[in-house]
DNA sequence: GACGATCGTGCGACAATGTCGCACGTTGTC
DNA sequence: GACAACGTGCGACATTGTCGCACGATCGTC
């Protein structure tokens, strides 16, 4: 056991326990440490972003870095590991490629990818970063993200890419209303996607899962997503959400 | 700067960055450390609950302790600091005592408390832990918590305490439907409360705010919460939620 | 099924590192 | 306005974390 790491975790737990911000002295007393030692730990934790110091009162509280770690890291890991089987099943039933993505800034990071069954040569999309506003995964993620519209511009990729902010806001509202989203030839010509949100504890959207393929297979004659596929995607997303939100351990 | 803490934060960031679980070797290589050193850090982080090791593959990933830290700690701190002014205003307008609480296991922890204006002797409730199923704060928090019913039993405190699981489930559904909750003489005879959920990024409920006082002031003649007070509570909760979800920093 | 390579784990010695005591400057309080 | 308490910085000491090496297990390959 590395002493300083153990102590720093105790400091973090202490800051998390109390509703108030804590002074150096309080931390030192609570942990039975000299002031200097506590201060050194706090200063290091501040530098790495795990705690923040109020400039006015000089008191310490937990920092934004921890939240980012927990949200970006843990949820994505859990999302990926719990979604593997479901994604395979969705690919099998729909006979389409399946992607799972999370929001990363103004883009979508593809954290998992299942090849379309019965198709030989396909690119590995895991790790890929795609624009959020032109993909079904991205539209779903943006629809449930409060900082959505404050992000980057709406660059056009095809003639169908939605670039007008007001029109895009309406599209997001539609996603929220129906619980799923689609993008038809808005990113790559001839290709379309259907996606639905994956939620964790308390309903927080942490990712999206969807299928992606040729527009003639994803959509019907009027270029509208096929109802059967939409239902498959939504059912899978709900199943993963139940899994994620399930037993707390 | 304490070296080992800096290194451990790098390890955590590394685990958060990659969608996969990482091996000791990978961590060591990525950070330019000897295997032993990386292993020591990982073992310590595991002991404090910040990382977990998959028993099968021996790979490491972020642990539950981090999520708890982020949720219980940061959100509570932010909740409290951002809610202070709103809570005061609510107390002023309703002329009742205001409480802000978060879920802690099967109970509610009161993280802030505003005395009722124009009243002299009152107990300081901050830090108090009250049963969740018999208070308005608790019912609201449980209504939006997926692990709600898996928690402790429904102990009776007064003759009005809801103790039947099915009846309680209906009560929670009602809270979800109307967006607020109440408890009338379910915890202490003669006292009633009205509460509404406070949400953070993405709609995740992190706490609840409510008023608490003599049943004759909180409720009308038919022992139903007064509409005007309900609206005040909900409006305040929404305001705090907007504040919390607002600018990401 | 057996071999090899690779990895996770544990131990010990060294010295680098974190800890502790003390003093300064400042802030908040009576 | 004076005192006390706090946050901060520095330096010496020795405690503590680091590193190299070896063992045992596991996975992949022939």
PDB file of N, CA, C and O in Angstrom, chain A residues 144-198:
ATOM      1  N   UNK A 144     -30.062  14.903 -25.581  1.00  0.00           N
ATOM      2  CA  UNK A 144     -30.183  14.761 -24.127  1.00  0.00           C
ATOM      3  C   UNK A 144     -29.018  15.426 -23.394  1.00  0.00           C
ATOM      4  O   UNK A 144     -28.780  15.156 -22.230  1.00  0.00           O
ATOM      5  N   UNK A 145     -28.285  16.259 -24.093  1.00  0.00           N
ATOM      6  CA  UNK A 145     -27.165  16.955 -23.453  1.00  0.00           C
ATOM      7  C   UNK A 145     -27.503  18.430 -23.359  1.00  0.00           C
ATOM      8  O   UNK A 145     -27.840  19.071 -24.354  1.00  0.00           O
ATOM      9  N   UNK A 146     -27.410  18.945 -22.141  1.00  0.00           N
ATOM     10  CA  UNK A 146     -27.871  20.321 -21.933  1.00  0.00           C
ATOM     11  C   UNK A 146     -26.947  21.355 -22.569  1.00  0.00           C
ATOM     12  O   UNK A 146     -27.355  22.466 -22.865  1.00  0.00           O
ATOM     13  N   UNK A 147     -25.712  20.980 -22.793  1.00  0.00           N
ATOM     14  CA  UNK A 147     -24.783  21.949 -23.377  1.00  0.00           C
ATOM     15  C   UNK A 147     -24.700  21.783 -24.888  1.00  0.00           C
ATOM     16  O   UNK A 147     -23.784  22.269 -25.528  1.00  0.00           O
ATOM     17  N   UNK A 148     -25.690  21.097 -25.440  1.00  0.00           N
ATOM     18  CA  UNK A 148     -25.624  20.682 -26.833  1.00  0.00           C
ATOM     19  C   UNK A 148     -25.386  21.846 -27.797  1.00  0.00           C
ATOM     20  O   UNK A 148     -24.386  21.889 -28.506  1.00  0.00           O
ATOM     21  N   UNK A 149     -26.275  22.793 -27.771  1.00  0.00           N
ATOM     22  CA  UNK A 149     -26.234  23.812 -28.814  1.00  0.00           C
ATOM     23  C   UNK A 149     -25.122  24.826 -28.613  1.00  0.00           C
ATOM     24  O   UNK A 149     -24.849  25.640 -29.485  1.00  0.00           O
ATOM     25  N   UNK A 150     -24.493  24.766 -27.434  1.00  0.00           N
ATOM     26  CA  UNK A 150     -23.404  25.706 -27.193  1.00  0.00           C
ATOM     27  C   UNK A 150     -22.112  25.227 -27.848  1.00  0.00           C
ATOM     28  O   UNK A 150     -21.092  25.869 -27.764  1.00  0.00           O
ATOM     29  N   UNK A 151     -22.177  24.076 -28.494  1.00  0.00           N
ATOM     30  CA  UNK A 151     -20.949  23.501 -29.052  1.00  0.00           C
ATOM     31  C   UNK A 151     -20.630  24.051 -30.433  1.00  0.00           C
ATOM     32  O   UNK A 151     -21.135  25.094 -30.818  1.00  0.00           O
ATOM     33  N   UNK A 152     -19.828  23.326 -31.147  1.00  0.00           N
ATOM     34  CA  UNK A 152     -19.301  23.813 -32.416  1.00  0.00           C
ATOM     35  C   UNK A 152     -20.358  24.053 -33.478  1.00  0.00           C
ATOM     36  O   UNK A 152     -21.547  23.800 -33.279  1.00  0.00           O
ATOM     37  N   UNK A 153     -19.917  24.555 -34.601  1.00  0.00           N
ATOM     38  CA  UNK A 153     -20.822  24.877 -35.687  1.00  0.00           C
ATOM     39  C   UNK A 153     -21.337  23.642 -36.387  1.00  0.00           C
ATOM     40  O   UNK A 153     -20.896  22.528 -36.138  1.00  0.00           O
ATOM     41  N   UNK A 154     -22.330  23.854 -37.241  1.00  0.00           N
ATOM     42  CA  UNK A 154     -22.968  22.752 -37.945  1.00  0.00           C
ATOM     43  C   UNK A 154     -22.417  22.682 -39.362  1.00  0.00           C
ATOM     44  O   UNK A 154     -23.031  23.171 -40.311  1.00  0.00           O
ATOM     45  N   UNK A 155     -21.269  22.077 -39.486  1.00  0.00           N
ATOM     46  CA  UNK A 155     -20.636  21.993 -40.794  1.00  0.00           C
ATOM     47  C   UNK A 155     -21.428  21.066 -41.701  1.00  0.00           C
ATOM     48  O   UNK A 155     -21.882  20.014 -41.272  1.00  0.00           O
ATOM     49  N   UNK A 156     -21.573  21.434 -42.961  1.00  0.00           N
ATOM     50  CA  UNK A 156     -22.270  20.553 -43.905  1.00  0.00           C
ATOM     51  C   UNK A 156     -21.339  19.464 -44.451  1.00  0.00           C
ATOM     52  O   UNK A 156     -20.163  19.703 -44.695  1.00  0.00           O
ATOM     53  N   UNK A 157     -21.893  18.258 -44.587  1.00  0.00           N
ATOM     54  CA  UNK A 157     -21.109  17.159 -45.169  1.00  0.00           C
ATOM     55  C   UNK A 157     -21.744  16.666 -46.459  1.00  0.00           C
ATOM     56  O   UNK A 157     -21.070  16.259 -47.379  1.00  0.00           O
ATOM     57  N   UNK A 158     -23.097  16.674 -46.482  1.00  0.00           N
ATOM     58  CA  UNK A 158     -23.804  16.323 -47.710  1.00  0.00           C
ATOM     59  C   UNK A 158     -24.877  17.394 -47.906  1.00  0.00           C
ATOM     60  O   UNK A 158     -25.044  18.287 -47.072  1.00  0.00           O
ATOM     61  N   UNK A 159     -25.631  17.240 -48.985  1.00  0.00           N
ATOM     62  CA  UNK A 159     -26.679  18.229 -49.211  1.00  0.00           C
ATOM     63  C   UNK A 159     -27.801  18.075 -48.203  1.00  0.00           C
ATOM     64  O   UNK A 159     -28.637  18.950 -48.030  1.00  0.00           O
ATOM     65  N   UNK A 160     -27.823  16.917 -47.500  1.00  0.00           N
ATOM     66  CA  UNK A 160     -28.908  16.694 -46.542  1.00  0.00           C
ATOM     67  C   UNK A 160     -28.511  17.037 -45.100  1.00  0.00           C
ATOM     68  O   UNK A 160     -29.331  16.925 -44.193  1.00  0.00           O
ATOM     69  N   UNK A 161     -27.287  17.405 -44.904  1.00  0.00           N
ATOM     70  CA  UNK A 161     -26.861  17.755 -43.553  1.00  0.00           C
ATOM     71  C   UNK A 161     -27.648  18.966 -43.056  1.00  0.00           C
ATOM     72  O   UNK A 161     -27.784  19.957 -43.778  1.00  0.00           O
ATOM     73  N   UNK A 162     -28.145  18.854 -41.837  1.00  0.00           N
ATOM     74  CA  UNK A 162     -28.882  19.972 -41.245  1.00  0.00           C
ATOM     75  C   UNK A 162     -27.870  20.980 -40.708  1.00  0.00           C
ATOM     76  O   UNK A 162     -27.064  20.653 -39.835  1.00  0.00           O
ATOM     77  N   UNK A 163     -27.929  22.203 -41.216  1.00  0.00           N
ATOM     78  CA  UNK A 163     -26.944  23.199 -40.792  1.00  0.00           C
ATOM     79  C   UNK A 163     -27.583  24.415 -40.131  1.00  0.00           C
ATOM     80  O   UNK A 163     -26.902  25.162 -39.438  1.00  0.00           O
ATOM     81  N   UNK A 164     -28.868  24.593 -40.313  1.00  0.00           N
ATOM     82  CA  UNK A 164     -29.539  25.746 -39.699  1.00  0.00           C
ATOM     83  C   UNK A 164     -29.795  25.452 -38.222  1.00  0.00           C
ATOM     84  O   UNK A 164     -30.426  24.452 -37.888  1.00  0.00           O
ATOM     85  N   UNK A 165     -29.295  26.303 -37.329  1.00  0.00           N
ATOM     86  CA  UNK A 165     -29.444  26.044 -35.883  1.00  0.00           C
ATOM     87  C   UNK A 165     -30.883  25.815 -35.456  1.00  0.00           C
ATOM     88  O   UNK A 165     -31.159  24.925 -34.651  1.00  0.00           O
ATOM     89  N   UNK A 166     -31.808  26.617 -35.980  1.00  0.00           N
ATOM     90  CA  UNK A 166     -33.193  26.454 -35.531  1.00  0.00           C
ATOM     91  C   UNK A 166     -33.779  25.152 -36.015  1.00  0.00           C
ATOM     92  O   UNK A 166     -34.495  24.461 -35.296  1.00  0.00           O
ATOM     93  N   UNK A 167     -33.458  24.804 -37.248  1.00  0.00           N
ATOM     94  CA  UNK A 167     -33.951  23.527 -37.770  1.00  0.00           C
ATOM     95  C   UNK A 167     -33.349  22.372 -36.971  1.00  0.00           C
ATOM     96  O   UNK A 167     -34.015  21.383 -36.668  1.00  0.00           O
ATOM     97  N   UNK A 168     -32.082  22.522 -36.607  1.00  0.00           N
ATOM     98  CA  UNK A 168     -31.426  21.464 -35.841  1.00  0.00           C
ATOM     99  C   UNK A 168     -32.049  21.330 -34.455  1.00  0.00           C
ATOM    100  O   UNK A 168     -32.242  20.225 -33.947  1.00  0.00           O
ATOM    101  N   UNK A 169     -32.378  22.470 -33.852  1.00  0.00           N
ATOM    102  CA  UNK A 169     -33.029  22.431 -32.538  1.00  0.00           C
ATOM    103  C   UNK A 169     -34.364  21.697 -32.632  1.00  0.00           C
ATOM    104  O   UNK A 169     -34.728  20.932 -31.729  1.00  0.00           O
ATOM    105  N   UNK A 170     -35.090  21.926 -33.716  1.00  0.00           N
ATOM    106  CA  UNK A 170     -36.357  21.207 -33.913  1.00  0.00           C
ATOM    107  C   UNK A 170     -36.107  19.718 -34.054  1.00  0.00           C
ATOM    108  O   UNK A 170     -36.859  18.889 -33.529  1.00  0.00           O
ATOM    109  N   UNK A 171     -35.021  19.365 -34.759  1.00  0.00           N
ATOM    110  CA  UNK A 171     -34.696  17.947 -34.935  1.00  0.00           C
ATOM    111  C   UNK A 171     -34.415  17.290 -33.585  1.00  0.00           C
ATOM    112  O   UNK A 171     -34.858  16.171 -33.320  1.00  0.00           O
ATOM    113  N   UNK A 172     -33.687  18.002 -32.727  1.00  0.00           N
ATOM    114  CA  UNK A 172     -33.384  17.452 -31.416  1.00  0.00           C
ATOM    115  C   UNK A 172     -34.652  17.290 -30.585  1.00  0.00           C
ATOM    116  O   UNK A 172     -34.818  16.310 -29.854  1.00  0.00           O
ATOM    117  N   UNK A 173     -35.545  18.269 -30.696  1.00  0.00           N
ATOM    118  CA  UNK A 173     -36.818  18.175 -29.972  1.00  0.00           C
ATOM    119  C   UNK A 173     -37.602  16.959 -30.442  1.00  0.00           C
ATOM    120  O   UNK A 173     -38.244  16.264 -29.645  1.00  0.00           O
ATOM    121  N   UNK A 174     -37.519  16.685 -31.729  1.00  0.00           N
ATOM    122  CA  UNK A 174     -38.215  15.515 -32.276  1.00  0.00           C
ATOM    123  C   UNK A 174     -37.623  14.228 -31.702  1.00  0.00           C
ATOM    124  O   UNK A 174     -38.338  13.293 -31.362  1.00  0.00           O
ATOM    125  N   UNK A 175     -36.293  14.211 -31.592  1.00  0.00           N
ATOM    126  CA  UNK A 175     -35.634  13.038 -31.000  1.00  0.00           C
ATOM    127  C   UNK A 175     -36.127  12.818 -29.579  1.00  0.00           C
ATOM    128  O   UNK A 175     -36.474  11.711 -29.182  1.00  0.00           O
ATOM    129  N   UNK A 176     -36.169  13.900 -28.812  1.00  0.00           N
ATOM    130  CA  UNK A 176     -36.627  13.783 -27.427  1.00  0.00           C
ATOM    131  C   UNK A 176     -38.060  13.285 -27.367  1.00  0.00           C
ATOM    132  O   UNK A 176     -38.426  12.472 -26.512  1.00  0.00           O
ATOM    133  N   UNK A 177     -38.871  13.781 -28.283  1.00  0.00           N
ATOM    134  CA  UNK A 177     -40.285  13.427 -28.256  1.00  0.00           C
ATOM    135  C   UNK A 177     -40.510  11.950 -28.582  1.00  0.00           C
ATOM    136  O   UNK A 177     -41.309  11.274 -27.931  1.00  0.00           O
ATOM    137  N   UNK A 178     -39.781  11.435 -29.559  1.00  0.00           N
ATOM    138  CA  UNK A 178     -40.035  10.064 -29.993  1.00  0.00           C
ATOM    139  C   UNK A 178     -39.103   9.060 -29.342  1.00  0.00           C
ATOM    140  O   UNK A 178     -39.353   7.852 -29.405  1.00  0.00           O
ATOM    141  N   UNK A 179     -38.041   9.530 -28.707  1.00  0.00           N
ATOM    142  CA  UNK A 179     -37.160   8.611 -27.984  1.00  0.00           C
ATOM    143  C   UNK A 179     -36.102   7.950 -28.841  1.00  0.00           C
ATOM    144  O   UNK A 179     -35.368   7.104 -28.368  1.00  0.00           O
ATOM    145  N   UNK A 180     -35.998   8.345 -30.087  1.00  0.00           N
ATOM    146  CA  UNK A 180     -34.937   7.816 -30.945  1.00  0.00           C
ATOM    147  C   UNK A 180     -34.641   8.841 -32.037  1.00  0.00           C
ATOM    148  O   UNK A 180     -35.390   9.813 -32.197  1.00  0.00           O
ATOM    149  N   UNK A 181     -33.570   8.623 -32.739  1.00  0.00           N
ATOM    150  CA  UNK A 181     -33.191   9.576 -33.771  1.00  0.00           C
ATOM    151  C   UNK A 181     -32.642   8.869 -34.994  1.00  0.00           C
ATOM    152  O   UNK A 181     -32.244   7.705 -34.937  1.00  0.00           O
ATOM    153  N   UNK A 182     -32.639   9.588 -36.104  1.00  0.00           N
ATOM    154  CA  UNK A 182     -32.106   9.003 -37.329  1.00  0.00           C
ATOM    155  C   UNK A 182     -31.352  10.075 -38.111  1.00  0.00           C
ATOM    156  O   UNK A 182     -31.519  11.262 -37.881  1.00  0.00           O
ATOM    157  N   UNK A 183     -30.540   9.621 -39.009  1.00  0.00           N
ATOM    158  CA  UNK A 183     -29.853  10.519 -39.927  1.00  0.00           C
ATOM    159  C   UNK A 183     -29.757   9.794 -41.259  1.00  0.00           C
ATOM    160  O   UNK A 183     -29.198   8.697 -41.337  1.00  0.00           O
ATOM    161  N   UNK A 184     -30.336  10.406 -42.267  1.00  0.00           N
ATOM    162  CA  UNK A 184     -30.388   9.771 -43.586  1.00  0.00           C
ATOM    163  C   UNK A 184     -29.548  10.578 -44.561  1.00  0.00           C
ATOM    164  O   UNK A 184     -29.916  11.694 -44.927  1.00  0.00           O
ATOM    165  N   UNK A 185     -28.428  10.026 -44.936  1.00  0.00           N
ATOM    166  CA  UNK A 185     -27.512  10.667 -45.895  1.00  0.00           C
ATOM    167  C   UNK A 185     -27.099  12.070 -45.441  1.00  0.00           C
ATOM    168  O   UNK A 185     -26.916  12.948 -46.254  1.00  0.00           O
ATOM    169  N   UNK A 186     -26.949  12.253 -44.135  1.00  0.00           N
ATOM    170  CA  UNK A 186     -26.533  13.571 -43.661  1.00  0.00           C
ATOM    171  C   UNK A 186     -25.027  13.627 -43.434  1.00  0.00           C
ATOM    172  O   UNK A 186     -24.449  14.692 -43.255  1.00  0.00           O
ATOM    173  N   UNK A 187     -24.415  12.449 -43.393  1.00  0.00           N
ATOM    174  CA  UNK A 187     -22.971  12.392 -43.138  1.00  0.00           C
ATOM    175  C   UNK A 187     -22.274  11.790 -44.355  1.00  0.00           C
ATOM    176  O   UNK A 187     -21.419  12.427 -44.957  1.00  0.00           O
ATOM    177  N   UNK A 188     -22.689  10.602 -44.758  1.00  0.00           N
ATOM    178  CA  UNK A 188     -22.144   9.989 -45.958  1.00  0.00           C
ATOM    179  C   UNK A 188     -23.292   9.696 -46.917  1.00  0.00           C
ATOM    180  O   UNK A 188     -24.311   9.130 -46.506  1.00  0.00           O
ATOM    181  N   UNK A 189     -23.153  10.064 -48.169  1.00  0.00           N
ATOM    182  CA  UNK A 189     -24.214   9.809 -49.144  1.00  0.00           C
ATOM    183  C   UNK A 189     -24.498   8.316 -49.248  1.00  0.00           C
ATOM    184  O   UNK A 189     -23.576   7.497 -49.221  1.00  0.00           O
ATOM    185  N   UNK A 190     -25.761   7.984 -49.329  1.00  0.00           N
ATOM    186  CA  UNK A 190     -26.142   6.593 -49.507  1.00  0.00           C
ATOM    187  C   UNK A 190     -26.209   5.786 -48.231  1.00  0.00           C
ATOM    188  O   UNK A 190     -26.541   4.609 -48.242  1.00  0.00           O
ATOM    189  N   UNK A 191     -25.907   6.416 -47.101  1.00  0.00           N
ATOM    190  CA  UNK A 191     -25.904   5.667 -45.845  1.00  0.00           C
ATOM    191  C   UNK A 191     -26.803   6.358 -44.819  1.00  0.00           C
ATOM    192  O   UNK A 191     -26.893   7.585 -44.782  1.00  0.00           O
ATOM    193  N   UNK A 192     -27.430   5.555 -43.988  1.00  0.00           N
ATOM    194  CA  UNK A 192     -28.367   6.092 -42.996  1.00  0.00           C
ATOM    195  C   UNK A 192     -28.190   5.350 -41.675  1.00  0.00           C
ATOM    196  O   UNK A 192     -27.623   4.259 -41.633  1.00  0.00           O
ATOM    197  N   UNK A 193     -28.659   5.982 -40.615  1.00  0.00           N
ATOM    198  CA  UNK A 193     -28.527   5.368 -39.287  1.00  0.00           C
ATOM    199  C   UNK A 193     -29.759   5.613 -38.438  1.00  0.00           C
ATOM    200  O   UNK A 193     -30.507   6.565 -38.649  1.00  0.00           O
ATOM    201  N   UNK A 194     -29.973   4.704 -37.507  1.00  0.00           N
ATOM    202  CA  UNK A 194     -31.046   4.846 -36.508  1.00  0.00           C
ATOM    203  C   UNK A 194     -30.405   4.608 -35.150  1.00  0.00           C
ATOM    204  O   UNK A 194     -29.658   3.642 -34.986  1.00  0.00           O
ATOM    205  N   UNK A 195     -30.691   5.468 -34.172  1.00  0.00           N
ATOM    206  CA  UNK A 195     -30.044   5.324 -32.864  1.00  0.00           C
ATOM    207  C   UNK A 195     -31.020   5.650 -31.751  1.00  0.00           C
ATOM    208  O   UNK A 195     -32.008   6.366 -31.948  1.00  0.00           O
ATOM    209  N   UNK A 196     -30.723   5.112 -30.566  1.00  0.00           N
ATOM    210  CA  UNK A 196     -31.539   5.384 -29.383  1.00  0.00           C
ATOM    211  C   UNK A 196     -30.610   5.560 -28.179  1.00  0.00           C
ATOM    212  O   UNK A 196     -29.499   5.021 -28.160  1.00  0.00           O
ATOM    213  N   UNK A 197     -31.063   6.315 -27.192  1.00  0.00           N
ATOM    214  CA  UNK A 197     -30.191   6.629 -26.043  1.00  0.00           C
ATOM    215  C   UNK A 197     -30.072   5.475 -25.054  1.00  0.00           C
ATOM    216  O   UNK A 197     -31.015   4.713 -24.849  1.00  0.00           O
ATOM    217  N   UNK A 198     -28.904   5.368 -24.446  1.00  0.00           N
ATOM    218  CA  UNK A 198     -28.671   4.411 -23.370  1.00  0.00           C
ATOM    219  C   UNK A 198     -28.511   5.206 -22.080  1.00  0.00           C
ATOM    220  O   UNK A 198     -27.728   6.162 -22.025  1.00  0.00           O
TER     221      UNK A 198
END
